[in-house]
Short mmCIF file of C-alpha atoms in Angstrom, two decimals:
data_model
loop_
_atom_site.label_atom_id
_atom_site.label_comp_id
_atom_site.label_asym_id
_atom_site.label_seq_id
_atom_site.Cartn_x
_atom_site.Cartn_y
_atom_site.Cartn_z
CA MET I 184 -23.27 6.58 -2.90
CA ALA I 185 -24.41 9.40 -1.02
CA ALA I 186 -24.83 7.03 2.22
CA ALA I 187 -21.62 5.45 1.81
CA LYS I 188 -19.69 8.72 1.61
CA ARG I 189 -21.58 10.50 4.36
CA ALA I 190 -20.90 7.41 6.72
CA MET I 191 -17.38 7.85 6.14
CA ASP I 192 -17.21 11.75 6.11
CA SER I 193 -19.79 12.88 8.76
CA GLY I 194 -20.88 9.62 10.24
CA PRO I 195 -19.55 7.10 12.77
CA TRP I 196 -17.32 5.18 10.54
CA GLY I 197 -14.78 7.76 9.75
CA LYS I 198 -14.35 8.77 13.30
CA ILE I 199 -14.07 5.28 15.28
CA THR I 200 -10.73 3.75 16.24
CA ALA I 201 -9.21 1.08 13.77
CA THR I 202 -9.30 -1.31 17.17
CA GLU I 203 -13.27 -0.74 17.13
CA ARG I 204 -13.54 -1.54 13.55
CA GLY I 205 -11.67 -4.63 14.17
CA LYS I 206 -14.01 -5.39 16.63
CA ILE I 207 -16.54 -4.95 14.51
CA LEU I 208 -15.50 -7.23 11.64
CA ARG I 209 -14.58 -9.77 14.02
CA ARG I 210 -18.61 -9.80 15.05
CA ILE I 211 -19.62 -10.21 11.75
CA GLY I 212 -17.31 -13.21 11.45
CA ASP I 213 -19.37 -14.49 14.31
CA VAL I 214 -22.60 -13.72 12.69
CA VAL I 215 -21.85 -15.57 9.34
CA LEU I 216 -20.68 -18.55 11.74
CA LYS I 217 -24.16 -18.51 13.44
CA ASN I 218 -25.89 -18.11 10.26
CA ALA I 219 -23.78 -20.38 8.25
CA THR I 220 -26.66 -23.07 7.87
CA ARG I 221 -29.48 -20.44 6.51
CA LEU I 222 -27.29 -18.58 4.10
CA ALA I 223 -25.95 -21.67 2.54
CA GLU I 224 -29.56 -22.47 1.78
CA ILE I 225 -30.44 -19.49 0.46
CA GLU I 226 -27.35 -19.45 -2.04
CA THR I 227 -27.97 -22.90 -2.85
CA ARG I 228 -31.52 -22.15 -3.97
CA ASP I 229 -30.42 -18.55 -5.23
CA ASN I 230 -27.62 -20.49 -7.77
CA GLY I 231 -27.95 -23.81 -7.77
CA LYS I 232 -24.50 -24.38 -6.06
CA VAL I 233 -24.39 -27.82 -4.43
CA PHE I 234 -25.26 -27.13 -0.63
CA ALA I 235 -22.15 -29.04 0.83
CA GLU I 236 -19.87 -26.50 -1.58
CA THR I 237 -21.97 -23.65 -0.35
CA GLN I 238 -21.70 -24.83 3.33
CA GLY I 239 -17.96 -25.29 2.98
CA GLN I 240 -17.50 -21.75 1.72
CA LEU I 241 -19.41 -20.55 4.76
CA LYS I 242 -16.92 -21.36 6.97
CA THR I 243 -14.00 -19.70 4.52
CA ILE I 244 -16.06 -16.51 4.67
CA ALA I 245 -16.04 -16.30 8.45
CA GLU I 246 -12.28 -16.55 8.70
CA TYR I 247 -11.88 -13.72 5.85
CA TRP I 248 -13.49 -11.59 8.56
CA TYR I 249 -11.52 -12.79 11.48
CA TYR I 250 -8.49 -11.92 9.37
CA TYR I 251 -9.01 -8.44 8.35
CA GLY I 252 -10.54 -7.79 11.91
CA GLY I 253 -7.16 -8.62 13.56
CA LEU I 254 -5.20 -6.77 10.79
CA ALA I 255 -7.34 -3.72 10.85
CA ASP I 256 -5.51 -1.88 13.77
CA LYS I 257 -2.05 -2.90 12.30
CA ILE I 258 -1.99 -0.97 9.08
CA GLU I 259 0.99 1.31 9.79
CA GLY I 260 2.57 4.18 8.28
CA ALA I 261 6.24 4.25 8.29
CA VAL I 262 9.51 6.94 8.86
CA MET I 263 11.53 7.02 6.00
CA PRO I 264 15.18 8.06 5.72
CA VAL I 265 16.10 11.32 4.02
CA GLU I 266 19.44 12.96 3.11
CA LYS I 267 18.18 16.34 3.71
CA PRO I 268 18.91 18.04 7.18
CA ASP I 269 15.85 19.24 8.97
CA VAL I 270 13.47 16.86 6.95
CA PHE I 271 11.37 14.48 8.37
CA ALA I 272 9.45 12.12 5.89
CA PHE I 273 6.65 9.74 7.03
CA THR I 274 3.85 8.04 5.55
CA THR I 275 0.41 7.88 7.33
CA PRO I 276 -2.39 5.05 5.81
CA GLU I 277 -5.61 6.57 4.93
CA PRO I 278 -8.93 5.15 3.66
CA VAL I 279 -9.11 5.94 -0.27
CA GLY I 280 -13.07 6.66 -0.15
CA VAL I 281 -16.24 4.88 -1.03
CA VAL I 282 -15.09 1.60 -3.02
CA LEU I 283 -17.42 -0.23 -5.23
CA ALA I 284 -17.37 -3.73 -5.60
CA LEU I 285 -19.59 -5.70 -8.24
CA THR I 286 -19.65 -9.67 -7.65
CA ALA I 287 -20.20 -12.28 -10.05
CA TRP I 288 -23.51 -14.93 -9.83
CA ASN I 289 -21.47 -18.12 -9.08
CA SER I 290 -20.20 -17.18 -5.49
CA PRO I 291 -21.97 -13.92 -4.68
CA LEU I 292 -21.84 -14.22 -0.92
CA GLN I 293 -17.92 -15.34 -0.90
CA PHE I 294 -17.18 -12.44 -3.63
CA LEU I 295 -18.92 -9.80 -1.82
CA CYS I 296 -16.95 -10.69 1.71
CA LEU I 297 -13.40 -10.97 -0.17
CA LYS I 298 -13.83 -7.56 -1.44
CA CYS I 299 -15.65 -5.94 1.78
CA ALA I 300 -13.60 -7.25 4.26
CA PRO I 301 -10.49 -5.63 3.67
CA ALA I 302 -12.25 -2.27 2.30
CA LEU I 303 -14.00 -2.20 5.87
CA ALA I 304 -10.86 -2.93 7.72
CA ALA I 305 -8.93 -0.01 5.71
CA GLY I 306 -11.90 2.15 7.29
CA CYS I 307 -13.58 2.75 3.83
CA ALA I 308 -17.12 2.46 2.94
CA VAL I 309 -18.38 0.15 0.22
CA VAL I 310 -21.37 -0.01 -2.27
CA VAL I 311 -22.25 -3.71 -3.34
CA LYS I 312 -23.42 -4.18 -6.73
CA PRO I 313 -24.32 -8.24 -7.03
CA SER I 314 -25.00 -10.30 -9.94
CA GLU I 315 -29.03 -9.70 -11.08
CA PHE I 316 -29.33 -13.49 -11.34
CA THR I 317 -28.05 -13.94 -7.70
CA SER I 318 -28.60 -11.42 -4.99
CA ALA I 319 -30.57 -13.08 -2.26
CA THR I 320 -27.56 -13.57 -0.26
CA SER I 321 -25.63 -10.44 -0.24
CA LEU I 322 -29.24 -8.89 0.97
CA GLU I 323 -29.25 -11.25 3.74
CA PHE I 324 -25.76 -10.81 4.67
CA ALA I 325 -25.97 -6.82 4.77
CA ALA I 326 -29.22 -7.20 7.00
CA LEU I 327 -27.04 -9.40 9.35
CA THR I 328 -24.50 -7.00 9.85
CA ARG I 329 -26.36 -4.27 11.22
CA GLU I 330 -27.01 -6.96 14.14
CA VAL I 331 -23.53 -6.56 15.37
CA GLY I 332 -23.02 -2.78 15.01
CA LEU I 333 -21.90 -1.76 11.71
CA PRO I 334 -23.03 2.06 11.47
CA ASP I 335 -25.64 2.59 8.39
CA GLY I 336 -24.13 3.52 5.44
CA VAL I 337 -20.86 1.43 5.52
CA LEU I 338 -21.76 -1.66 3.38
CA ASN I 339 -24.58 -0.97 0.95
CA VAL I 340 -25.97 -3.26 -1.38
CA VAL I 341 -27.91 -2.07 -4.64
CA THR I 342 -29.60 -4.80 -7.01
CA GLY I 343 -30.77 -4.68 -10.66
CA LEU I 344 -29.60 -4.95 -14.11
CA GLY I 345 -25.63 -4.18 -15.16
CA GLN I 346 -26.77 -1.51 -17.51
CA GLU I 347 -29.23 0.10 -15.56
CA ILE I 348 -27.59 -0.13 -12.25
CA GLY I 349 -24.15 -1.14 -12.68
CA ALA I 350 -23.18 1.11 -15.28
CA PRO I 351 -24.14 4.57 -13.18
CA LEU I 352 -22.39 3.33 -9.99
CA VAL I 353 -19.31 2.54 -12.08
CA GLU I 354 -19.39 6.10 -13.40
CA HIS I 355 -20.35 7.72 -10.34
CA PRO I 356 -18.11 10.89 -9.07
CA ASP I 357 -17.75 9.45 -5.21
CA VAL I 358 -16.33 5.91 -6.43
CA ALA I 359 -12.55 5.86 -5.41
CA LYS I 360 -11.88 2.66 -6.30
CA ILE I 361 -13.50 -0.29 -8.02
CA THR I 362 -13.32 -3.93 -7.43
CA PHE I 363 -15.04 -6.31 -10.04
CA THR I 364 -15.47 -10.10 -10.81
CA GLY I 365 -16.70 -11.15 -13.95
CA SER I 366 -15.79 -11.43 -17.49
CA ASP I 367 -13.20 -9.90 -19.16
CA VAL I 368 -15.53 -8.25 -21.65
CA THR I 369 -17.44 -6.56 -18.84
CA GLY I 370 -14.31 -5.83 -17.25
CA VAL I 371 -12.88 -3.58 -20.01
CA LYS I 372 -16.15 -1.71 -20.29
CA ILE I 373 -15.83 -1.14 -16.43
CA TYR I 374 -12.12 0.43 -17.16
CA GLU I 375 -12.91 2.35 -19.56
CA ALA I 376 -15.73 4.08 -18.05
CA ALA I 377 -14.11 4.34 -14.73
CA ALA I 378 -10.98 5.72 -16.66
CA ARG I 379 -13.26 8.44 -18.13
CA GLY I 380 -14.66 9.78 -15.18
CA TRP I 381 -11.49 9.06 -13.15
CA GLN I 382 -10.56 12.41 -10.71
CA VAL I 383 -8.05 12.72 -7.62
CA PRO I 384 -10.54 11.62 -4.93
CA GLN I 385 -11.22 14.17 -2.34
CA HIS I 386 -11.72 12.29 0.84
CA ARG I 387 -9.68 12.81 4.04
CA VAL I 388 -9.69 11.27 7.16
#
């Protein structure tokens, strides 16, 4: 969590332009396609999914990064008309802060990319906690992102059991947003824990 917050507050991620973020995301799509067969093999060995299905998912996963890479510099503010003289009202989008992504065991890499690509496009840093049963492709993917220039701390993968690792992450004060895929029972626990510790995010870029 400290590494993710540092990447946004004092690291390069909070300072580079949206266009440059988009270029990095598109390069992630390229590295996914380049390593698609190996990633599919790892995921099949890790969770038992049919290899043809994991291969098909990898093609889709690359497209997530291309789509959000193209969207990164098109997140725009707006000027709103107001009926008060000498008042100028406008919005300016800002990253919400560190995003915690909790992924399920059955399609770990697909869930990771679905959650991380839009968050990174918006300028956020992410901490991913994959299922303790299927963490291999998440770790391998995170290593691959370093090849394309994603700065340290922007995408972090933390492995371990839910109660030992997931719960402290959910309750961490630096988490600004949580995205979760899993059972409804676990979802209720996450909602309750996050609500107890929620505070107005202090991060600004």
